[in-house]
Short mmCIF file of C-alpha atoms and ligand atoms in Angstrom, two decimals:
data_model
loop_
_atom_site.label_atom_id
_atom_site.label_comp_id
_atom_site.label_asym_id
_atom_site.label_seq_id
_atom_site.Cartn_x
_atom_site.Cartn_y
_atom_site.Cartn_z
CA MET A 1 84.17 61.74 88.81
CA THR A 2 82.19 64.67 90.22
CA ASP A 3 79.94 66.86 88.06
CA ASN A 4 82.55 69.58 88.28
CA ALA A 5 85.33 67.36 87.03
CA THR A 6 83.09 65.85 84.36
CA ALA A 7 82.39 69.32 82.99
CA LEU A 8 86.04 70.22 83.11
CA ALA A 9 87.01 66.97 81.45
CA GLY A 10 84.78 67.93 78.53
CA ALA A 11 86.57 71.25 78.24
CA ARG A 12 90.02 69.70 78.27
CA VAL A 13 89.66 67.07 75.59
CA GLY A 14 91.77 69.04 73.12
CA THR A 15 94.49 69.58 75.69
CA MET A 16 94.54 65.92 76.64
CA ALA A 17 95.39 65.03 73.08
CA ALA A 18 98.39 67.39 72.99
CA PRO A 19 99.63 68.22 76.48
CA ARG A 20 103.10 68.94 75.15
CA VAL A 21 102.18 72.32 73.64
CA GLN A 22 104.47 75.04 75.04
CA GLY A 23 104.26 78.82 75.22
CA TRP A 24 101.57 79.33 77.83
CA CYS A 25 101.61 79.43 81.60
CA PRO A 26 100.34 75.99 82.55
CA GLY A 27 97.49 75.68 85.00
CA ALA A 28 95.51 72.82 86.49
CA LEU A 29 93.06 72.90 83.59
CA ARG A 30 95.81 73.25 80.96
CA PRO A 31 98.75 71.21 82.27
CA MET A 32 102.08 70.83 80.54
CA MET A 33 103.99 67.63 79.87
CA SER A 34 107.40 67.39 81.48
CA GLY A 35 110.02 64.72 82.01
CA ASP A 36 108.11 62.70 84.55
CA GLY A 37 104.53 63.43 83.54
CA LEU A 38 102.14 66.35 83.64
CA VAL A 39 102.91 69.56 85.53
CA LEU A 40 99.82 71.15 87.12
CA ARG A 41 100.20 74.71 88.31
CA LEU A 42 97.86 76.02 90.97
CA ARG A 43 97.29 79.75 91.29
CA PRO A 44 96.48 80.73 94.86
CA ARG A 45 93.85 83.35 95.60
CA LEU A 46 95.30 86.25 97.59
CA ALA A 47 98.65 84.44 97.55
CA ARG A 48 97.18 81.98 100.01
CA PHE A 49 96.10 78.38 100.34
CA THR A 50 94.06 77.43 103.39
CA ARG A 51 95.30 74.66 105.66
CA ASP A 52 92.85 72.18 104.13
CA GLN A 53 93.88 73.21 100.64
CA ILE A 54 97.61 72.89 101.20
CA LEU A 55 97.22 69.55 102.96
CA GLY A 56 95.01 68.37 100.11
CA ILE A 57 97.55 69.52 97.54
CA CYS A 58 100.34 67.70 99.38
CA ALA A 59 98.26 64.53 99.63
CA ALA A 60 97.42 64.70 95.93
CA ALA A 61 101.06 65.32 95.01
CA ARG A 62 102.03 62.20 96.94
CA ARG A 63 99.20 60.05 95.65
CA HIS A 64 99.19 61.08 92.00
CA GLY A 65 102.47 62.91 91.41
CA ALA A 66 106.17 62.74 92.15
CA GLY A 67 105.64 63.72 95.79
CA LEU A 68 107.14 67.18 95.27
CA VAL A 69 105.72 70.68 95.07
CA ASP A 70 107.50 73.54 93.34
CA LEU A 71 107.19 77.26 93.99
CA THR A 72 107.31 79.36 90.85
CA SER A 73 108.63 82.88 90.35
CA ARG A 74 105.01 84.01 89.95
CA ALA A 75 104.09 82.63 93.36
CA ASN A 76 102.21 79.61 92.08
CA LEU A 77 102.49 76.05 93.31
CA GLN A 78 103.27 73.18 90.94
CA VAL A 79 102.50 69.52 91.31
CA ARG A 80 104.59 67.49 88.91
CA GLY A 81 105.09 63.91 87.83
CA VAL A 82 101.38 63.30 87.23
CA PRO A 83 100.48 60.47 84.82
CA GLU A 84 97.86 61.55 82.28
CA ALA A 85 95.54 58.84 83.61
CA ALA A 86 95.59 60.45 87.06
CA TRP A 87 94.65 63.92 85.82
CA PRO A 88 90.88 63.43 86.31
CA GLN A 89 91.37 62.34 89.93
CA LEU A 90 93.58 65.34 90.58
CA LEU A 91 91.00 67.66 89.07
CA ASP A 92 88.36 66.08 91.29
CA ALA A 93 90.56 66.60 94.34
CA PHE A 94 91.44 70.18 93.43
CA GLY A 95 87.83 70.96 92.54
CA GLU A 96 86.62 69.75 95.94
CA LEU A 97 89.24 71.97 97.57
CA GLY A 98 87.94 75.02 95.69
CA LEU A 99 91.17 75.44 93.73
CA LEU A 100 89.82 75.42 90.18
CA ASP A 101 88.53 78.23 88.02
CA ALA A 102 85.32 77.90 86.05
CA ASP A 103 87.27 77.33 82.82
CA ALA A 104 90.78 77.42 81.41
CA ARG A 105 90.27 80.93 79.99
CA LEU A 106 89.59 82.41 83.42
CA GLU A 107 92.41 80.37 84.92
CA GLY A 108 94.74 81.78 82.28
CA ARG A 109 93.73 85.34 83.15
CA ARG A 110 94.32 84.87 86.87
CA ASN A 111 98.00 85.78 86.50
CA LEU A 112 97.82 87.85 89.64
CA LEU A 113 100.83 88.39 91.89
CA VAL A 114 99.85 89.67 95.34
CA ALA A 115 102.16 90.96 98.08
CA PRO A 116 102.02 87.97 100.43
CA ASP A 117 102.12 89.89 103.72
CA TRP A 118 98.76 91.61 103.25
CA VAL A 119 96.52 91.93 106.28
CA ALA A 120 92.73 91.83 106.41
CA GLY A 121 91.16 95.03 105.16
CA ASP A 122 94.31 96.62 103.72
CA ASP A 123 94.57 97.99 100.18
CA THR A 124 96.36 94.90 98.86
CA GLU A 125 93.60 92.57 100.03
CA ARG A 126 90.75 94.79 98.85
CA LEU A 127 92.24 95.46 95.41
CA ALA A 128 93.27 91.84 94.84
CA VAL A 129 89.79 90.62 95.73
CA GLU A 130 88.24 93.23 93.43
CA LEU A 131 90.49 92.39 90.48
CA ALA A 132 90.02 88.64 90.95
CA GLY A 133 86.26 89.22 90.76
CA ARG A 134 86.52 91.25 87.56
CA LEU A 135 88.75 89.05 85.42
CA ASP A 136 85.99 88.66 82.85
CA GLU A 137 86.25 92.42 82.15
CA LEU A 138 89.80 92.03 80.86
CA PRO A 139 90.50 91.79 77.13
CA ASP A 140 92.20 88.80 75.58
CA LEU A 141 95.89 89.16 76.45
CA PRO A 142 99.07 87.23 75.64
CA ALA A 143 99.36 84.21 77.92
CA LYS A 144 102.26 85.49 79.98
CA VAL A 145 100.84 88.93 80.74
CA GLY A 146 100.27 89.32 84.45
CA PHE A 147 99.13 91.74 87.14
CA VAL A 148 100.68 92.85 90.40
CA ILE A 149 98.91 94.15 93.50
CA ASP A 150 101.58 95.49 95.82
CA ALA A 151 99.80 98.10 97.93
CA GLY A 152 101.27 97.62 101.40
CA ASP A 153 103.09 100.42 103.19
CA ALA A 154 106.13 99.73 100.98
CA PRO A 155 106.23 97.68 97.78
CA ARG A 156 107.72 94.21 98.03
CA LEU A 157 107.35 93.02 94.46
CA LEU A 158 109.34 95.63 92.51
CA GLY A 159 111.73 92.94 91.26
CA ASP A 160 109.04 90.44 90.40
CA PRO A 161 107.20 89.91 87.12
CA GLY A 162 103.95 91.68 86.22
CA ASP A 163 102.86 93.87 83.32
CA PHE A 164 100.25 96.07 84.98
CA ARG A 165 100.98 97.05 88.55
CA ILE A 166 99.20 98.79 91.41
CA GLU A 167 101.86 99.82 93.90
CA ARG A 168 102.44 102.11 96.83
CA GLY A 169 103.83 105.36 95.48
CA GLU A 170 106.61 107.52 96.84
CA GLN A 171 104.10 110.07 98.21
CA GLY A 172 102.13 107.46 100.11
CA GLY A 173 99.22 107.05 97.71
CA LEU A 174 98.63 104.31 95.16
CA ILE A 175 100.06 104.37 91.66
CA LEU A 176 99.29 102.41 88.51
CA ARG A 177 102.47 101.60 86.64
CA ALA A 178 103.12 99.78 83.39
CA ALA A 179 106.09 97.40 83.35
CA GLY A 180 109.13 99.00 81.75
CA ARG A 181 108.05 102.48 82.86
CA VAL A 182 109.89 103.85 85.85
CA GLN A 183 107.05 106.10 86.94
CA GLY A 184 103.34 105.58 87.40
CA VAL A 185 100.17 107.62 87.65
CA GLU A 186 98.37 108.27 90.93
CA VAL A 187 95.10 106.36 91.41
CA THR A 188 92.63 106.20 94.27
CA ALA A 189 91.83 102.88 95.89
CA ASP A 190 88.29 103.10 94.50
CA ALA A 191 89.45 103.71 90.94
CA ALA A 192 92.65 101.63 90.84
CA VAL A 193 91.18 98.44 89.39
CA ASP A 194 89.12 100.38 86.84
CA ALA A 195 92.34 102.06 85.71
CA LEU A 196 94.27 98.80 85.56
CA ILE A 197 91.56 97.18 83.42
CA ALA A 198 91.48 100.26 81.17
CA LEU A 199 95.26 100.06 80.72
CA ALA A 200 94.97 96.39 79.77
CA HIS A 201 92.37 97.35 77.13
CA TRP A 202 94.68 100.06 75.81
CA PHE A 203 97.48 97.46 75.58
CA ALA A 204 95.28 95.10 73.58
CA ALA A 205 93.95 97.86 71.31
CA SER A 206 97.38 99.40 70.64
CA GLY A 207 98.99 96.22 69.35
CA GLY A 208 100.40 94.89 72.60
CA ALA A 209 99.76 91.30 71.55
CA ALA A 210 102.50 91.59 68.94
CA ALA A 211 104.99 92.65 71.60
CA GLY A 212 103.78 89.93 73.95
CA ARG A 213 104.62 91.77 77.16
CA MET A 214 104.15 95.33 78.37
CA VAL A 215 107.88 95.79 78.88
CA ARG A 216 108.42 95.26 75.12
CA HIS A 217 105.45 97.33 73.98
CA ARG A 218 106.84 100.61 72.64
CA ALA A 219 103.58 102.49 71.96
CA PRO A 220 103.32 105.68 74.04
CA LEU A 221 101.01 105.30 77.01
CA PRO A 222 97.68 107.12 76.87
CA ALA A 223 97.89 110.56 78.47
CA TRP A 224 95.74 109.57 81.42
CA ALA A 225 98.21 106.75 82.31
CA CYS A 226 101.34 108.94 82.14
CA GLY A 227 102.42 109.89 85.63
CA ALA A 228 105.55 111.14 87.32
CA LEU A 229 105.38 109.20 90.56
CA LEU A 230 107.97 106.63 91.51
CA PRO A 231 107.09 103.60 93.59
CA ALA A 232 107.94 104.00 97.27
CA ALA A 233 111.25 102.57 98.46
CA ALA A 234 111.16 98.79 98.35
CA ALA A 235 110.54 96.82 101.50
CA ALA A 236 113.10 94.22 102.47
CA ARG A 237 112.50 90.61 101.55
CA LEU A 238 110.91 88.46 104.23
CA ALA A 239 113.50 87.05 106.61
CA PRO A 240 113.32 83.31 107.31
CA GLY A 241 111.95 82.55 110.76
CA ALA A 242 109.43 84.34 112.96
CA HIS A 243 107.16 86.87 111.23
CA PRO A 244 104.22 88.90 112.61
CA LEU A 245 101.89 86.73 110.50
CA GLY A 246 103.51 83.39 111.37
CA TRP A 247 106.68 81.72 110.23
CA VAL A 248 108.70 82.11 107.02
CA CYS A 249 110.27 78.96 105.53
CA SER A 250 112.87 79.01 102.76
CA LEU A 251 112.80 76.28 100.12
CA PRO A 252 116.15 75.89 98.37
CA PHE A 253 115.63 75.81 94.59
CA GLY A 254 111.95 76.42 95.32
CA GLN A 255 111.04 72.79 95.83
CA ALA A 256 109.62 70.94 98.83
CA ASP A 257 108.90 67.35 99.61
CA ALA A 258 105.10 67.22 99.86
CA ALA A 259 105.17 65.00 102.94
CA ALA A 260 107.61 67.31 104.72
CA LEU A 261 105.50 70.35 103.86
CA ALA A 262 102.34 68.70 105.16
CA ASP A 263 104.18 67.70 108.35
CA ALA A 264 105.39 71.29 108.83
CA VAL A 265 101.86 72.65 108.39
CA VAL A 266 100.39 70.19 110.87
CA ALA A 267 103.21 70.47 113.42
CA SER A 268 103.16 74.26 113.37
CA GLY A 269 99.39 74.59 113.65
CA ALA A 270 99.43 76.85 110.57
CA LYS A 271 96.00 78.04 109.47
CA ALA A 272 97.11 78.73 105.90
CA VAL A 273 100.20 78.95 103.72
CA ARG A 274 101.03 82.11 101.84
CA ILE A 275 103.00 81.72 98.64
CA THR A 276 105.77 84.15 97.73
CA PRO A 277 107.71 84.51 94.46
CA TRP A 278 110.97 84.25 96.42
CA ARG A 279 111.13 80.52 97.19
CA GLN A 280 109.65 81.18 100.58
CA LEU A 281 106.43 80.12 102.22
CA LEU A 282 104.78 82.03 105.02
CA LEU A 283 103.05 79.60 107.37
CA GLU A 284 100.21 81.76 108.62
CA ALA A 285 99.63 81.76 112.38
CA ALA A 286 102.26 79.05 112.78
CA ARG A 287 103.56 78.44 116.25
CA SER A 288 107.28 78.95 116.75
CA GLY A 289 109.65 76.04 116.60
CA VAL A 290 109.15 75.27 112.92
CA SER A 291 112.31 74.51 111.02
CA HIS A 292 112.79 77.15 108.35
CA LYS A 293 114.24 74.46 106.13
CA LEU A 294 111.65 71.95 105.10
CA ASP A 295 114.26 69.82 103.40
CA SER A 296 116.87 68.94 105.98
CA ALA A 297 119.20 67.71 103.24
CA CYS A 298 119.53 71.23 101.89
CA THR A 299 122.33 73.56 102.71
CA ASP A 300 121.37 76.37 105.03
CA SER A 301 120.50 79.19 102.64
CA ASP A 302 121.49 81.74 105.27
CA ALA A 303 124.99 80.25 105.46
CA LEU A 304 125.21 80.27 101.69
CA ALA A 305 124.18 83.92 101.52
CA ALA A 306 126.60 84.80 104.31
CA ALA A 307 129.39 83.25 102.25
CA GLY A 308 128.34 85.48 99.35
CA TRP A 309 127.04 82.73 97.07
CA GLN A 310 123.81 82.11 95.23
CA VAL A 311 122.97 78.76 93.66
CA GLU A 312 120.31 78.18 91.00
CA ALA A 313 119.22 74.81 89.63
CA CYS A 314 116.37 73.72 87.40
CA ALA A 315 114.29 70.58 87.92
CA GLY A 316 116.68 68.40 85.90
CA ALA A 317 116.35 64.62 85.75
CA PRO A 318 114.16 62.79 86.43
CA TYR A 319 111.63 65.60 86.45
CA CYS A 320 112.26 67.20 83.07
CA VAL A 321 112.33 65.26 79.82
CA GLN A 322 115.11 67.50 78.47
CA ALA A 323 117.54 66.50 81.21
CA GLY A 324 119.78 63.47 81.59
CA VAL A 325 121.50 64.80 84.71
CA ASP A 326 120.45 65.22 88.34
CA THR A 327 120.91 68.96 88.62
CA ARG A 328 119.80 69.39 92.20
CA ALA A 329 122.09 66.73 93.65
CA LEU A 330 125.11 68.48 92.14
CA ALA A 331 123.76 71.92 93.09
CA LEU A 332 123.33 70.83 96.70
CA ARG A 333 126.88 69.49 96.81
CA LEU A 334 128.24 72.72 95.36
CA ALA A 335 126.09 74.82 97.69
CA ALA A 336 127.47 72.97 100.70
CA ALA A 337 131.03 73.55 99.51
CA ALA A 338 130.35 77.21 98.74
CA ALA A 339 128.80 77.80 102.16
CA GLN A 340 131.97 76.44 103.75
CA GLY A 341 134.32 78.45 101.54
CA GLY A 342 135.49 75.33 99.74
CA LEU A 343 135.02 76.33 96.13
CA SER A 344 137.70 77.60 93.73
CA LEU A 345 137.04 80.20 91.04
CA PRO A 346 139.55 81.24 88.35
CA ALA A 347 141.47 84.35 89.43
CA ALA A 348 139.89 86.35 86.60
CA LEU A 349 136.50 85.88 88.25
CA ALA A 350 137.56 86.86 91.77
CA ASP A 351 135.33 89.95 91.69
CA ALA A 352 132.42 88.44 89.71
CA PRO A 353 129.05 87.90 91.37
CA ARG A 354 129.25 84.52 93.07
CA LEU A 355 126.53 82.67 91.24
CA ILE A 356 126.41 78.97 90.41
CA HIS A 357 123.90 77.83 87.80
CA VAL A 358 123.27 74.12 87.31
CA SER A 359 121.07 73.59 84.27
CA GLY A 360 119.74 70.32 82.91
CA CYS A 361 120.09 71.55 79.34
CA ALA A 362 120.97 74.63 77.30
CA LYS A 363 117.52 76.14 77.82
CA GLY A 364 118.63 77.49 81.20
CA CYS A 365 115.19 77.74 82.84
CA ALA A 366 116.48 78.50 86.33
CA HIS A 367 118.48 81.65 85.53
CA ALA A 368 118.50 83.96 82.52
CA GLY A 369 121.87 85.72 82.87
CA PRO A 370 125.48 84.58 83.01
CA ALA A 371 126.81 82.78 86.07
CA ALA A 372 130.34 82.67 87.42
CA ILE A 373 130.10 78.88 87.38
CA CYS A 374 127.74 77.51 84.76
CA LEU A 375 127.12 73.78 84.51
CA THR A 376 124.96 72.54 81.67
CA GLY A 377 123.77 69.00 81.23
CA ARG A 378 124.51 67.33 77.92
CA GLY A 379 123.41 63.71 77.83
CA THR A 380 124.36 62.27 81.18
CA ALA A 381 127.34 64.58 81.76
CA PHE A 382 127.95 68.24 82.48
CA ASP A 383 129.70 70.96 80.52
CA LEU A 384 131.53 73.47 82.70
CA ALA A 385 131.82 77.14 81.74
CA PHE A 386 132.80 80.28 83.61
CA ASP A 387 131.01 83.60 83.41
CA ALA A 388 128.58 82.07 80.95
CA ARG A 389 124.99 81.12 80.21
CA PRO A 390 123.97 77.54 79.40
CA GLY A 391 124.87 76.74 75.83
CA GLU A 392 127.74 79.23 75.62
CA PRO A 393 131.35 78.10 74.93
CA VAL A 394 132.58 75.73 77.62
CA HIS A 395 135.78 75.36 79.59
CA ALA A 396 135.49 71.60 79.93
CA ALA A 397 132.95 69.22 78.41
CA GLY A 398 131.50 65.84 79.31
CA LEU A 399 132.29 65.86 83.03
CA SER A 400 130.81 63.49 85.57
CA PRO A 401 129.57 65.13 88.80
CA ALA A 402 132.74 63.88 90.54
CA ALA A 403 134.88 65.42 87.81
CA VAL A 404 133.01 68.72 88.17
CA LEU A 405 133.75 68.75 91.89
CA GLU A 406 137.40 67.97 91.26
CA ARG A 407 137.71 70.77 88.68
CA LEU A 408 136.23 73.21 91.19
CA GLY A 409 138.49 72.13 94.01
CA VAL A 410 135.74 70.54 96.10
CA HIS A 411 136.94 67.66 98.23
S1 SF4 B 1 116.82 73.94 81.75
FE1 SF4 B 1 116.37 72.20 80.45
S2 SF4 B 1 116.44 70.45 81.84
FE2 SF4 B 1 116.24 72.27 83.09
S3 SF4 B 1 114.03 72.47 83.44
FE3 SF4 B 1 114.59 73.76 81.67
S4 SF4 B 1 114.20 72.42 79.91
FE4 SF4 B 1 114.31 71.10 81.71
#
């Protein structure tokens, strides 16, 4: 073990004894136990892993984990299926790749979502670098509180999570906006990070910890943080395929086979991989000719969208200890049918948003709201409900995957 990992191992003794604790955002230094072992979440700097880093992560995921990497809604990368005994080797590998923070406290504070299409020298890059270098100036905050730097010509992250946000405003300048507030206050590029840190201190001092998140914190903002500027009109999501910075790949359900991802990086000549919160990777400086689907078994997400369907699925078995069902296999089968128009909905739901949610259990990690078709694992079978969330009253219970397909008219 390297000196770095030895020091980190000392700091993690308490965690090692109880890796099952929930309620925080797991990192590499504070992993979380899941169905097939530890989940280690890596937080990229500037939404970016270098080529060496991403290849190292993929190699480590194959050697010590389940051979998969997950993208999270906060634009982090997860390696899962890691036996506790392999954790020190993974920390060594990640430490040598420059992926670890000095300690778990700093790692926990680096909840920083960055617009992934920044370019060198722009406001997003400069502000993200500044904030990342000043994390020790932040107060203690609830574990899930996060920051957003979205200072390109038009904001891209308006629909993505973050409590304290620096965004492009409607008049072209920068604004600081608290989550849950429609409008923000104008800030200069030089003063933006100072103001964000000051707002975080106000949150802590005004009882924000009890609310947990800015969006639930009802205290009136300090006068200096009250503004009347809206964010600028949102930029469109990145389209899969060629991009001025490289090549955008979509990962259905946000998961990639680590070997396939490494192959795509090498074959494309990518210099880095940028991580988005939208189940997409941007392969920086990639040559054309890269498949935008890293998993060839997955239904073409463009075809699915063209057919008007969205499919969500959690990790399910064997990756999550709560699940006895293979959620993604069923979700892929349903996605293929939906893309081809081969799925039947009850007449009462003809106008409902066409969303399929396959959940390994009633917790419903993959989607918070109701879905037109909701399948929830219970034991080794599925419960089928319409226009429902996992755990709500079901239409039919205890179905095998084949029985689900039959009920939905998939042949
Ligand atoms: S919904 Fe249940 S089975 Fe799926 S990832 Fe969450 S806890 Fe695991």
